[in-house]
Structures are given as structure tokens and as C-alpha cells.
Amino acid sequence: MQFRPYDIITAKRDGRAHTRDEIMFFIDGYTRGDIPDYQVSAWLMACFLNGLNEDETYFLTDAMLHSGSILDLKTIHKPKVDKHSTGGVGDKISLALAPAVAACGVAVPMTSGRGLGFSGGTLDKLESIPGFNVNLSEHEFVQVLKEVGYVMSGQTQTLAPADRKLYALRDVTGTVENLSLITASILSKKIAEGADSIVMDVKSGSGAFMKTLDGSRSLSHSLTQTAEKLGKKLTCIISNMGQPLGRAVGNSLEVIESIECLRGGGPDDVVDLVTILGGHMLKHAGVVESVEGGREMIQDKLRSGEALERFIHSVQRQGGAIEVVEDTERFDRAGSEVSVASQENGYVSSINTEDIGTAAIFVGAGRFTKEDAIDPSAGVNIHKKIGDSVETGEALATLHFNNRSGLERAIALIQDAYEIGKQEPAAFQLVHEVIG
Ligand code: URA
């Protein structure tokens, strides 16, 4: 062995910077199974507490990227653009966005993740469609992309396998909210999937890993700088995660809301973000000259049913039951529901969105340990959002569940998440700024 894992852990514990070789050794050893989870957990916590500098972030991303293969998409003769979110609550944007962008003639190779901490994951959402296979081989990934125009899958066994392992470990060891670890996680898998360029939805606020605008700006800079070193074009849209996106939080509930959006309806904030991110993707692809023009094109694809058609094709192609897409009443529903009522009159002035995400996990929509199974039908429906007026006793949100064990905690979290004020608050701003 070139190094001892112990020395790498203590180096970071004591705040020393790693060399490229140390990082390569550690990531390689973990990917091969030579370094156990408990040592990597300790190292992750040391990184979380002491940070990684710009060079280390780049070395880590590069090591994770090269932990597996990099897809060659040269046989796809279309611009290839992907979008990724840094993680939010109720963030189902990809589900409507990818088919809409594909319907505009742009290939979208999308490797997605599972729920992470309090945030939901696209793979878990897709798996609430019975039979939907998110575990494609590289060959299948490319085939689906060619046939459907977009593909959504897990990382495959060979794309950035280091991220797949680290992601699952970070989820349960309190080591998610670190900008270097987030940068390396996102970019390693995004670059491995072979897209020409990437649009990042960098979430900011109480339901994001970066709670402040400054933190989100730092993450955006870390992402753009690291992407540039790796030769990829990347734009960051900093969007406001100060309240859940849309009304649904939880896997099948969010798929149902996305299908509404693909049918030309859906909540305004979800549709707005889909068109904004889609506008940027189409501009990256050179399909439109302005983001505004791209937004209109995406909107057309949602209204005309072309985006829905692509979505149905992808569900069919990945083994999912299209009956539930055609008739969302056929999704399994949770057996019980409880509404959480407001204890005051006034206006919703803020929502602690992380608490909403955590409440959804307490009723079964997410995991507390790597081995936990998800209840696809569990989650939260949000009735009141920022700026809405509310009366005492009126429902703020409804919890959907099958298992009552976390119910009391979930109710308390929702109750505490809402702040009710006497004045109507300023309008909620969905997008803060664009970087890169
Ligand atoms: N999304 C990812 O893929 N990785 C992270 O670390 C956070 C969000």
C-alpha cells in the first residue's frame, strides 16, 4: 500500500491539504472495497469540518470521475445538455424538464441520485412508477437516449461508482452540506455521462444544503471553476428553496404533480422553473438565441403534449407501468392522512423547508439508514405557501402515510416549520441569479 487510510484521515482531521496522489489512493481504495465505510465516514466528517481547498476539490472530482468509465456519446448526433439540482424539497423539476427539452431536439443524458439527507431524489421518485428500472447498463443508457431523446437512470455500475458509494454514506453520516463534497459528487457523475454542457439548479435557502445566498454563490463558483478545469461548460441558476417547490413532497405524489405539469397544468412555480432551466439548456444547445425564446419553446412542448409523449415513451422503454401515467388515480395511495392546522390567523411569512422534507422522511418518504426502504406513497401535500392568508384551524399541509411510527414527530415538524405573520410578506422570488 502506498499510503495508510489512517494517515489520510488524520491529515484531514488536523487540517492539512491532501495531495492528488493521496486523494486518488483513498477514492480508488474505497471504490474497490479495500477501505471500509467506517474509515471513509471518519474522513468525510474531517473534510466536512476542515474543508477542501480548490485544488483538493478538483483532485477529488477527477478521482471520482475516473473511478469508472466515461460514456462516449459520439454516436448521438445532437447537442447533449444535462441539468442537475443541488437538492431540494419537492424538487421534481427533472421529470417534466428532460422530456420537454428532448422534445425540442436536444439529447438529455441524465444520471440522477436518490434522496439525500432531507432532500428527495429523482431515482426514488421514478421508482414509484411500478416496474420503472433505474439501473441501466451503459449500453442500455445510450440505447434509451437514442430512442427516446432523454434518459434518466442511476449511475450504472461503471459511471462514477465512487460517487454512488460516497453519496449513500454521506446521506446517513451528516456529511452532505459541504461545497467541495457536493461539487465532486455532482460533477463526477455529470461529466461521466458524456453531456457537452450542464445547467445547474443551485438551490438556496431553508430547504437547500446551502442555506444562504452567499453559500450558494460559493457553491456555484466551486462548480463552475471545477467544471472549467475539467473542460465542461456549466451555468448555475441560483433558485430559491425557501419553500417547497409545488405542493407535493414525497415520491409518487411528486410524480403525479409532474404529470400534471406534462399535461400543461401544474403549480406555477414548478412550471416557471421548468421553463427557465429549459430555456438555459436550449440556449446552451444552440437551439435558441435567448433564454426567453427557449422558455416559450419549452412551454409549447408542455402544452402540446409532446413532452408527455416523450415521458410515456421513457416509462415504457424503462419497464414502467404506463397505466399509472395515463391515469394517475392508479398510483398506490397511502392508507391514512392527517392534516396539520394553523394555530393562528395571518399570512404565511416563512416556511422552514428542511423541516418539511424531514417530516416527509418521518412518514416514510425517505431513509434514515442506507438500508431503509422507502414508502413511495408517503409524503406531504402543502396547502399554504408563502404569502397565502390563513385562518386558525385551516390546514397548512396534509401528511400521507402507512406507518404511524414517525407521525407525531412529522406533525410537530410541520407545525414548527410555518411562521405566520400579521403582514403580507414580500413576493417570493423564485430565481436569485445566474452565474457562469
Ligand atoms: N446532488 C448530488 O448529486 N450530490 C450532492 O452531494 C448533493 C446533491
Short mmCIF file of C-alpha atoms and ligand atoms in Angstrom, two decimals:
data_model
loop_
_atom_site.label_atom_id
_atom_site.label_comp_id
_atom_site.label_asym_id
_atom_site.label_seq_id
_atom_site.Cartn_x
_atom_site.Cartn_y
_atom_site.Cartn_z
CA MET A 1 0.00 0.00 0.00
CA GLN A 2 1.26 3.42 -0.98
CA PHE A 3 -0.44 5.16 1.97
CA ARG A 4 -2.32 4.16 5.10
CA PRO A 5 -6.01 5.24 5.19
CA TYR A 6 -5.40 6.14 8.86
CA ASP A 7 -2.80 8.77 7.87
CA ILE A 8 -5.13 10.30 5.31
CA ILE A 9 -7.90 10.58 7.89
CA THR A 10 -5.63 12.18 10.49
CA ALA A 11 -4.13 14.56 7.91
CA LYS A 12 -7.59 15.95 7.18
CA ARG A 13 -8.57 15.83 10.85
CA ASP A 14 -5.56 18.08 11.56
CA GLY A 15 -6.47 20.43 8.71
CA ARG A 16 -3.71 19.53 6.25
CA ALA A 17 -4.27 19.67 2.48
CA HIS A 18 -4.19 16.39 0.56
CA THR A 19 -2.05 15.76 -2.49
CA ARG A 20 -3.57 14.44 -5.70
CA ASP A 21 -1.95 11.04 -5.02
CA GLU A 22 -3.46 10.76 -1.55
CA ILE A 23 -6.92 11.53 -2.86
CA MET A 24 -6.52 9.09 -5.78
CA PHE A 25 -5.38 6.36 -3.38
CA PHE A 26 -8.27 6.92 -0.98
CA ILE A 27 -11.02 7.09 -3.62
CA ASP A 28 -9.60 4.18 -5.53
CA GLY A 29 -9.32 2.06 -2.38
CA TYR A 30 -12.89 2.85 -1.35
CA THR A 31 -14.30 2.12 -4.80
CA ARG A 32 -12.54 -1.26 -4.89
CA GLY A 33 -13.79 -2.09 -1.40
CA ASP A 34 -10.32 -2.09 0.21
CA ILE A 35 -11.12 0.83 2.53
CA PRO A 36 -14.19 0.23 4.72
CA ASP A 37 -17.18 2.54 5.25
CA TYR A 38 -16.14 3.41 8.82
CA GLN A 39 -12.81 4.87 7.74
CA VAL A 40 -14.39 6.76 4.86
CA SER A 41 -17.09 8.10 7.22
CA ALA A 42 -14.39 9.49 9.51
CA TRP A 43 -12.58 11.07 6.55
CA LEU A 44 -15.82 12.59 5.22
CA MET A 45 -16.50 14.17 8.60
CA ALA A 46 -12.95 15.56 8.70
CA CYS A 47 -13.49 17.03 5.19
CA PHE A 48 -16.82 18.42 6.31
CA LEU A 49 -15.29 20.13 9.35
CA ASN A 50 -11.98 21.29 7.88
CA GLY A 51 -12.88 21.72 4.21
CA LEU A 52 -11.05 21.02 0.99
CA ASN A 53 -9.30 23.76 -0.96
CA GLU A 54 -9.86 24.47 -4.66
CA ASP A 55 -7.11 22.07 -5.79
CA GLU A 56 -8.28 19.28 -3.50
CA THR A 57 -11.84 19.75 -4.78
CA TYR A 58 -10.60 19.38 -8.32
CA PHE A 59 -8.44 16.31 -7.43
CA LEU A 60 -11.41 14.71 -5.67
CA THR A 61 -13.75 15.35 -8.60
CA ASP A 62 -11.20 13.99 -11.03
CA ALA A 63 -10.57 10.88 -8.90
CA MET A 64 -14.31 10.21 -8.59
CA LEU A 65 -14.85 10.81 -12.30
CA HIS A 66 -12.10 8.32 -13.15
CA SER A 67 -13.32 5.74 -10.63
CA GLY A 68 -15.33 4.34 -13.55
CA SER A 69 -15.77 4.84 -17.27
CA ILE A 70 -16.80 7.96 -19.15
CA LEU A 71 -19.62 7.49 -21.64
CA ASP A 72 -18.85 8.11 -25.26
CA LEU A 73 -21.92 9.66 -26.86
CA LYS A 74 -20.31 10.50 -30.20
CA THR A 75 -22.84 8.29 -31.98
CA ILE A 76 -25.61 10.66 -30.90
CA HIS A 77 -25.58 13.47 -33.43
CA LYS A 78 -27.44 16.05 -31.40
CA PRO A 79 -26.37 18.61 -28.84
CA LYS A 80 -26.24 16.91 -25.44
CA VAL A 81 -27.13 19.00 -22.42
CA ASP A 82 -27.96 17.95 -18.90
CA LYS A 83 -29.38 19.66 -15.85
CA HIS A 84 -28.71 18.83 -12.24
CA SER A 85 -30.06 20.17 -8.99
CA THR A 86 -28.06 20.50 -5.80
CA GLY A 87 -31.07 19.06 -3.98
CA GLY A 88 -34.27 20.46 -2.61
CA VAL A 89 -37.67 19.69 -1.14
CA GLY A 90 -40.44 18.94 -3.63
CA ASP A 91 -37.89 19.35 -6.41
CA LYS A 92 -39.42 17.26 -9.18
CA ILE A 93 -38.25 19.58 -11.95
CA SER A 94 -36.25 16.98 -13.93
CA LEU A 95 -39.30 14.80 -14.50
CA ALA A 96 -41.01 17.35 -16.75
CA LEU A 97 -37.90 19.20 -17.88
CA ALA A 98 -35.97 16.34 -19.50
CA PRO A 99 -38.81 15.18 -21.78
CA ALA A 100 -39.66 18.79 -22.71
CA VAL A 101 -36.05 19.55 -23.68
CA ALA A 102 -35.81 16.24 -25.57
CA ALA A 103 -38.95 17.21 -27.49
CA CYS A 104 -37.01 20.30 -28.67
CA GLY A 105 -34.36 18.08 -30.31
CA VAL A 106 -31.71 18.16 -27.60
CA ALA A 107 -30.39 14.90 -26.10
CA VAL A 108 -30.55 14.80 -22.30
CA PRO A 109 -28.36 12.09 -20.71
CA MET A 110 -29.36 12.33 -17.07
CA THR A 111 -27.83 10.32 -14.27
CA SER A 112 -29.80 11.04 -11.15
CA GLY A 113 -29.48 10.34 -7.47
CA ARG A 114 -31.55 9.02 -4.61
CA GLY A 115 -32.85 11.07 -1.71
CA LEU A 116 -30.04 12.71 0.18
CA GLY A 117 -30.50 13.99 3.74
CA PHE A 118 -33.83 15.85 3.81
CA SER A 119 -33.94 16.28 0.02
CA GLY A 120 -35.73 13.94 -2.35
CA GLY A 121 -34.07 12.06 -5.21
CA THR A 122 -35.22 11.61 -8.81
CA LEU A 123 -34.47 7.87 -8.78
CA ASP A 124 -36.72 7.26 -5.78
CA LYS A 125 -39.45 9.27 -7.47
CA LEU A 126 -39.17 7.32 -10.72
CA GLU A 127 -39.29 4.03 -8.82
CA SER A 128 -42.73 4.95 -7.52
CA ILE A 129 -43.86 4.11 -11.08
CA PRO A 130 -44.27 0.32 -10.76
CA GLY A 131 -41.59 -1.54 -12.73
CA PHE A 132 -39.54 1.53 -13.70
CA ASN A 133 -35.93 0.38 -13.99
CA VAL A 134 -33.36 2.98 -12.95
CA ASN A 135 -30.46 0.52 -13.08
CA LEU A 136 -29.46 0.61 -16.73
CA SER A 137 -26.20 -0.69 -18.12
CA GLU A 138 -24.10 1.74 -20.16
CA HIS A 139 -25.32 0.11 -23.34
CA GLU A 140 -28.98 0.45 -22.30
CA PHE A 141 -28.38 4.04 -21.20
CA VAL A 142 -27.16 5.00 -24.66
CA GLN A 143 -29.91 2.99 -26.39
CA VAL A 144 -32.69 4.67 -24.40
CA LEU A 145 -31.10 8.07 -25.03
CA LYS A 146 -31.07 7.38 -28.77
CA GLU A 147 -34.62 6.09 -28.91
CA VAL A 148 -36.38 8.46 -26.51
CA GLY A 149 -34.18 11.54 -26.72
CA TYR A 150 -33.52 11.52 -22.99
CA VAL A 151 -32.69 9.00 -20.32
CA MET A 152 -32.87 9.04 -16.54
CA SER A 153 -31.01 6.41 -14.67
CA GLY A 154 -28.80 5.70 -11.70
CA GLN A 155 -25.09 5.87 -12.21
CA THR A 156 -24.81 2.39 -13.81
CA GLN A 157 -22.26 0.05 -12.29
CA THR A 158 -19.48 1.79 -14.15
CA LEU A 159 -20.24 5.54 -14.17
CA ALA A 160 -18.64 7.32 -11.21
CA PRO A 161 -19.03 4.32 -8.88
CA ALA A 162 -17.12 6.24 -6.19
CA ASP A 163 -19.91 8.79 -6.05
CA ARG A 164 -22.56 6.10 -5.79
CA LYS A 165 -20.87 4.73 -2.67
CA LEU A 166 -19.94 8.08 -1.14
CA TYR A 167 -23.38 9.54 -1.77
CA ALA A 168 -25.08 6.73 0.15
CA LEU A 169 -22.60 7.11 3.00
CA ARG A 170 -22.89 10.91 3.20
CA ASP A 171 -26.67 10.60 3.29
CA VAL A 172 -26.54 8.89 6.67
CA THR A 173 -23.40 10.37 8.27
CA GLY A 174 -24.33 14.07 8.33
CA THR A 175 -21.73 14.97 5.71
CA VAL A 176 -23.84 16.26 2.84
CA GLU A 177 -23.70 20.04 3.26
CA ASN A 178 -20.13 20.70 2.19
CA LEU A 179 -19.48 22.53 -1.02
CA SER A 180 -16.41 20.54 -2.09
CA LEU A 181 -18.14 17.22 -1.48
CA ILE A 182 -21.24 18.44 -3.33
CA THR A 183 -19.12 19.75 -6.22
CA ALA A 184 -17.21 16.48 -6.60
CA SER A 185 -20.35 14.38 -6.27
CA ILE A 186 -22.31 16.29 -8.89
CA LEU A 187 -19.57 16.91 -11.41
CA SER A 188 -18.05 13.42 -11.32
CA LYS A 189 -21.31 11.77 -12.35
CA LYS A 190 -22.41 14.56 -14.68
CA ILE A 191 -19.15 14.60 -16.61
CA ALA A 192 -19.02 10.78 -16.71
CA GLU A 193 -22.36 10.67 -18.51
CA GLY A 194 -20.89 12.46 -21.53
CA ALA A 195 -23.01 15.65 -21.85
CA ASP A 196 -21.44 18.58 -23.74
CA SER A 197 -22.61 21.07 -21.16
CA ILE A 198 -24.54 21.28 -17.92
CA VAL A 199 -27.12 23.62 -16.41
CA MET A 200 -27.08 23.53 -12.62
CA ASP A 201 -30.02 24.41 -10.43
CA VAL A 202 -28.18 25.58 -7.33
CA LYS A 203 -30.72 25.67 -4.54
CA SER A 204 -30.54 28.29 -1.85
CA GLY A 205 -32.49 28.68 1.38
CA SER A 206 -34.01 26.68 4.19
CA GLY A 207 -34.77 23.64 2.00
CA ALA A 208 -31.34 23.54 0.38
CA PHE A 209 -27.95 22.31 1.54
CA MET A 210 -26.72 25.89 1.11
CA LYS A 211 -28.94 27.95 3.40
CA THR A 212 -27.67 31.38 2.42
CA LEU A 213 -27.29 33.17 -0.88
CA ASP A 214 -23.59 33.62 -0.14
CA GLY A 215 -23.21 29.86 0.41
CA SER A 216 -24.99 29.16 -2.88
CA ARG A 217 -22.77 31.65 -4.68
CA SER A 218 -19.69 29.91 -3.25
CA LEU A 219 -21.05 26.55 -4.38
CA SER A 220 -21.77 27.98 -7.85
CA HIS A 221 -18.21 29.28 -8.10
CA SER A 222 -16.81 25.95 -6.90
CA LEU A 223 -18.90 24.13 -9.54
CA THR A 224 -18.02 26.50 -12.41
CA GLN A 225 -14.30 26.59 -11.56
CA THR A 226 -14.02 22.82 -11.21
CA ALA A 227 -16.06 22.22 -14.40
CA GLU A 228 -13.81 24.62 -16.26
CA LYS A 229 -10.70 22.72 -15.12
CA LEU A 230 -12.33 19.57 -16.46
CA GLY A 231 -13.22 21.23 -19.77
CA LYS A 232 -17.02 21.45 -19.38
CA LYS A 233 -19.31 24.40 -19.87
CA LEU A 234 -21.59 24.95 -16.91
CA THR A 235 -24.16 27.59 -15.93
CA CYS A 236 -25.56 27.88 -12.41
CA ILE A 237 -29.07 29.20 -11.79
CA ILE A 238 -29.42 30.01 -8.09
CA SER A 239 -33.04 29.31 -7.23
CA ASN A 240 -34.96 29.95 -4.05
CA MET A 241 -35.64 26.89 -1.91
CA GLY A 242 -37.25 28.98 0.82
CA GLN A 243 -40.43 26.95 0.40
CA PRO A 244 -41.20 23.54 -1.14
CA LEU A 245 -41.44 23.52 -4.91
CA GLY A 246 -45.02 22.93 -5.97
CA ARG A 247 -47.39 21.34 -3.48
CA ALA A 248 -46.26 17.72 -3.39
CA VAL A 249 -43.37 16.36 -1.31
CA GLY A 250 -42.90 12.59 -1.49
CA ASN A 251 -42.23 10.21 -4.30
CA SER A 252 -45.45 9.21 -6.08
CA LEU A 253 -47.11 12.49 -5.03
CA GLU A 254 -44.36 14.34 -6.88
CA VAL A 255 -44.60 12.14 -9.96
CA ILE A 256 -48.34 12.85 -10.10
CA GLU A 257 -47.66 16.60 -9.88
CA SER A 258 -45.06 16.31 -12.65
CA ILE A 259 -47.56 14.52 -14.87
CA GLU A 260 -49.96 17.43 -14.31
CA CYS A 261 -47.19 19.70 -15.49
CA LEU A 262 -46.55 17.49 -18.54
CA ARG A 263 -50.26 17.84 -19.32
CA GLY A 264 -49.87 21.61 -19.48
CA GLY A 265 -51.05 22.28 -15.88
CA GLY A 266 -49.25 22.01 -12.55
CA PRO A 267 -48.25 24.63 -9.97
CA ASP A 268 -46.87 27.92 -11.32
CA ASP A 269 -43.50 27.74 -9.56
CA VAL A 270 -42.80 24.25 -10.93
CA VAL A 271 -43.76 25.31 -14.47
CA ASP A 272 -41.71 28.51 -14.18
CA LEU A 273 -38.59 26.70 -13.06
CA VAL A 274 -39.01 24.03 -15.74
CA THR A 275 -39.20 26.70 -18.43
CA ILE A 276 -36.34 28.80 -17.01
CA LEU A 277 -33.94 25.86 -16.73
CA GLY A 278 -35.15 24.50 -20.06
CA GLY A 279 -34.59 27.92 -21.66
CA HIS A 280 -30.98 27.87 -20.48
CA MET A 281 -30.49 24.29 -21.70
CA LEU A 282 -31.82 25.14 -25.16
CA LYS A 283 -29.54 28.16 -25.28
CA HIS A 284 -26.53 26.00 -24.31
CA ALA A 285 -27.52 23.62 -27.10
CA GLY A 286 -27.65 26.46 -29.62
CA VAL A 287 -31.32 25.72 -30.41
CA VAL A 288 -32.43 29.24 -29.44
CA GLU A 289 -30.69 32.58 -29.19
CA SER A 290 -32.25 33.72 -25.96
CA VAL A 291 -33.36 32.08 -22.73
CA GLU A 292 -36.74 33.77 -23.22
CA GLY A 293 -37.13 32.09 -26.63
CA GLY A 294 -36.19 28.77 -25.01
CA ARG A 295 -38.78 29.25 -22.28
CA GLU A 296 -41.51 29.70 -24.86
CA MET A 297 -40.41 26.61 -26.73
CA ILE A 298 -40.50 24.51 -23.55
CA GLN A 299 -43.90 25.91 -22.65
CA ASP A 300 -45.19 24.85 -26.10
CA LYS A 301 -43.91 21.31 -25.61
CA LEU A 302 -45.72 21.08 -22.27
CA ARG A 303 -48.97 22.43 -23.69
CA SER A 304 -48.92 20.41 -26.91
CA GLY A 305 -48.48 17.05 -25.16
CA GLU A 306 -45.16 16.35 -26.94
CA ALA A 307 -43.25 16.37 -23.64
CA LEU A 308 -45.81 13.98 -22.12
CA GLU A 309 -45.43 11.67 -25.11
CA ARG A 310 -41.66 11.52 -24.51
CA PHE A 311 -42.23 10.83 -20.84
CA ILE A 312 -44.60 7.95 -21.64
CA HIS A 313 -42.08 6.57 -24.12
CA SER A 314 -39.35 6.68 -21.48
CA VAL A 315 -41.55 4.96 -18.87
CA GLN A 316 -42.42 2.26 -21.38
CA ARG A 317 -38.81 1.85 -22.50
CA GLN A 318 -37.56 1.55 -18.91
CA GLY A 319 -40.15 -1.06 -17.98
CA GLY A 320 -42.56 1.20 -16.05
CA ALA A 321 -46.35 0.87 -15.95
CA ILE A 322 -47.73 3.49 -18.32
CA GLU A 323 -51.26 2.88 -16.96
CA VAL A 324 -50.40 4.95 -13.88
CA VAL A 325 -49.12 7.78 -16.05
CA GLU A 326 -52.25 7.73 -18.20
CA ASP A 327 -54.46 7.58 -15.14
CA THR A 328 -52.70 8.86 -12.02
CA GLU A 329 -55.58 7.60 -9.83
CA ARG A 330 -53.98 4.20 -10.33
CA PHE A 331 -50.89 5.09 -8.31
CA ASP A 332 -50.88 3.39 -4.91
CA ARG A 333 -52.17 5.83 -2.30
CA ALA A 334 -51.11 5.92 1.34
CA GLY A 335 -53.69 4.33 3.63
CA SER A 336 -54.03 7.28 6.03
CA GLU A 337 -53.78 11.04 6.08
CA VAL A 338 -53.69 13.72 8.75
CA SER A 339 -53.93 17.46 8.23
CA VAL A 340 -51.86 19.89 10.26
CA ALA A 341 -53.84 23.02 11.09
CA SER A 342 -52.68 26.59 11.66
CA GLN A 343 -52.86 27.83 15.22
CA GLU A 344 -53.13 31.48 14.20
CA ASN A 345 -54.68 33.86 11.68
CA GLY A 346 -52.46 35.79 9.34
CA TYR A 347 -50.16 35.27 6.37
CA VAL A 348 -47.56 32.59 5.87
CA SER A 349 -44.35 34.61 6.22
CA SER A 350 -41.78 31.79 6.08
CA ILE A 351 -41.54 28.01 5.86
CA ASN A 352 -38.61 26.06 7.27
CA THR A 353 -38.41 23.85 4.21
CA GLU A 354 -35.83 21.43 5.59
CA ASP A 355 -38.37 20.59 8.33
CA ILE A 356 -40.97 19.82 5.67
CA GLY A 357 -38.50 17.47 3.94
CA THR A 358 -37.66 15.84 7.27
CA ALA A 359 -41.36 15.44 8.10
CA ALA A 360 -41.79 13.59 4.79
CA ILE A 361 -38.96 11.24 5.81
CA PHE A 362 -40.58 10.63 9.20
CA VAL A 363 -43.74 9.36 7.47
CA GLY A 364 -41.71 7.05 5.22
CA ALA A 365 -40.81 9.05 2.09
CA GLY A 366 -37.04 8.90 2.74
CA ARG A 367 -34.33 7.00 4.54
CA PHE A 368 -32.63 7.31 7.91
CA THR A 369 -30.15 4.49 7.19
CA LYS A 370 -28.70 3.22 3.91
CA GLU A 371 -30.77 0.04 4.21
CA ASP A 372 -34.17 1.71 4.84
CA ALA A 373 -36.90 1.02 2.30
CA ILE A 374 -38.94 3.95 1.03
CA ASP A 375 -42.72 4.08 1.07
CA PRO A 376 -43.45 5.52 -2.40
CA SER A 377 -46.92 6.73 -1.48
CA ALA A 378 -45.92 8.58 1.71
CA GLY A 379 -45.34 12.32 1.84
CA VAL A 380 -46.77 15.77 2.43
CA ASN A 381 -49.19 17.91 0.48
CA ILE A 382 -48.61 21.60 1.01
CA HIS A 383 -51.78 23.70 1.12
CA LYS A 384 -50.31 27.01 2.22
CA LYS A 385 -47.28 28.69 0.74
CA ILE A 386 -45.51 31.98 1.48
CA GLY A 387 -47.85 34.95 1.13
CA ASP A 388 -51.06 32.88 1.49
CA SER A 389 -53.54 34.04 4.09
CA VAL A 390 -54.57 31.51 6.69
CA GLU A 391 -57.22 31.22 9.39
CA THR A 392 -56.85 29.48 12.71
CA GLY A 393 -57.77 25.82 12.23
CA GLU A 394 -57.20 25.88 8.48
CA ALA A 395 -54.97 23.12 7.08
CA LEU A 396 -51.39 24.11 6.34
CA ALA A 397 -50.39 20.72 4.98
CA THR A 398 -51.57 17.11 4.90
CA LEU A 399 -49.38 14.13 5.77
CA HIS A 400 -49.91 10.88 3.83
CA PHE A 401 -48.63 7.72 5.49
CA ASN A 402 -48.96 3.99 6.03
CA ASN A 403 -46.78 3.71 9.11
CA ARG A 404 -47.65 5.84 12.16
CA SER A 405 -44.35 5.44 13.99
CA GLY A 406 -42.94 8.81 12.91
CA LEU A 407 -46.24 10.62 12.70
CA GLU A 408 -46.10 12.68 15.88
CA ARG A 409 -42.64 13.95 15.03
CA ALA A 410 -43.74 14.77 11.48
CA ILE A 411 -46.76 16.75 12.73
CA ALA A 412 -44.56 18.73 15.13
CA LEU A 413 -42.07 19.47 12.36
CA ILE A 414 -44.77 20.82 10.05
CA GLN A 415 -46.28 22.90 12.83
CA ASP A 416 -42.89 24.40 13.66
CA ALA A 417 -41.93 24.90 10.02
CA TYR A 418 -44.62 27.53 9.43
CA GLU A 419 -44.27 31.08 10.61
CA ILE A 420 -47.47 33.09 10.46
CA GLY A 421 -47.23 36.89 10.50
CA LYS A 422 -49.76 39.69 10.57
CA GLN A 423 -48.38 41.50 7.49
CA GLU A 424 -48.47 40.15 3.96
CA PRO A 425 -44.81 39.33 3.13
CA ALA A 426 -42.93 40.47 0.03
CA ALA A 427 -43.49 38.36 -3.08
CA PHE A 428 -41.45 35.15 -3.21
CA GLN A 429 -38.61 35.43 -5.72
CA LEU A 430 -38.06 32.08 -7.46
CA VAL A 431 -34.68 32.75 -9.08
CA HIS A 432 -31.97 34.81 -7.38
CA GLU A 433 -29.25 34.99 -10.03
CA VAL A 434 -27.39 33.25 -12.83
CA ILE A 435 -23.64 32.54 -12.61
CA GLY A 436 -21.33 31.34 -15.34
N1 URA B 1 -26.64 16.20 -5.51
C1 URA B 1 -25.62 15.34 -5.74
O1 URA B 1 -25.60 14.64 -6.74
N2 URA B 1 -24.65 15.27 -4.83
C2 URA B 1 -24.62 16.01 -3.72
O2 URA B 1 -23.71 15.90 -2.96
C3 URA B 1 -25.69 16.93 -3.49
C4 URA B 1 -26.69 17.00 -4.40
#
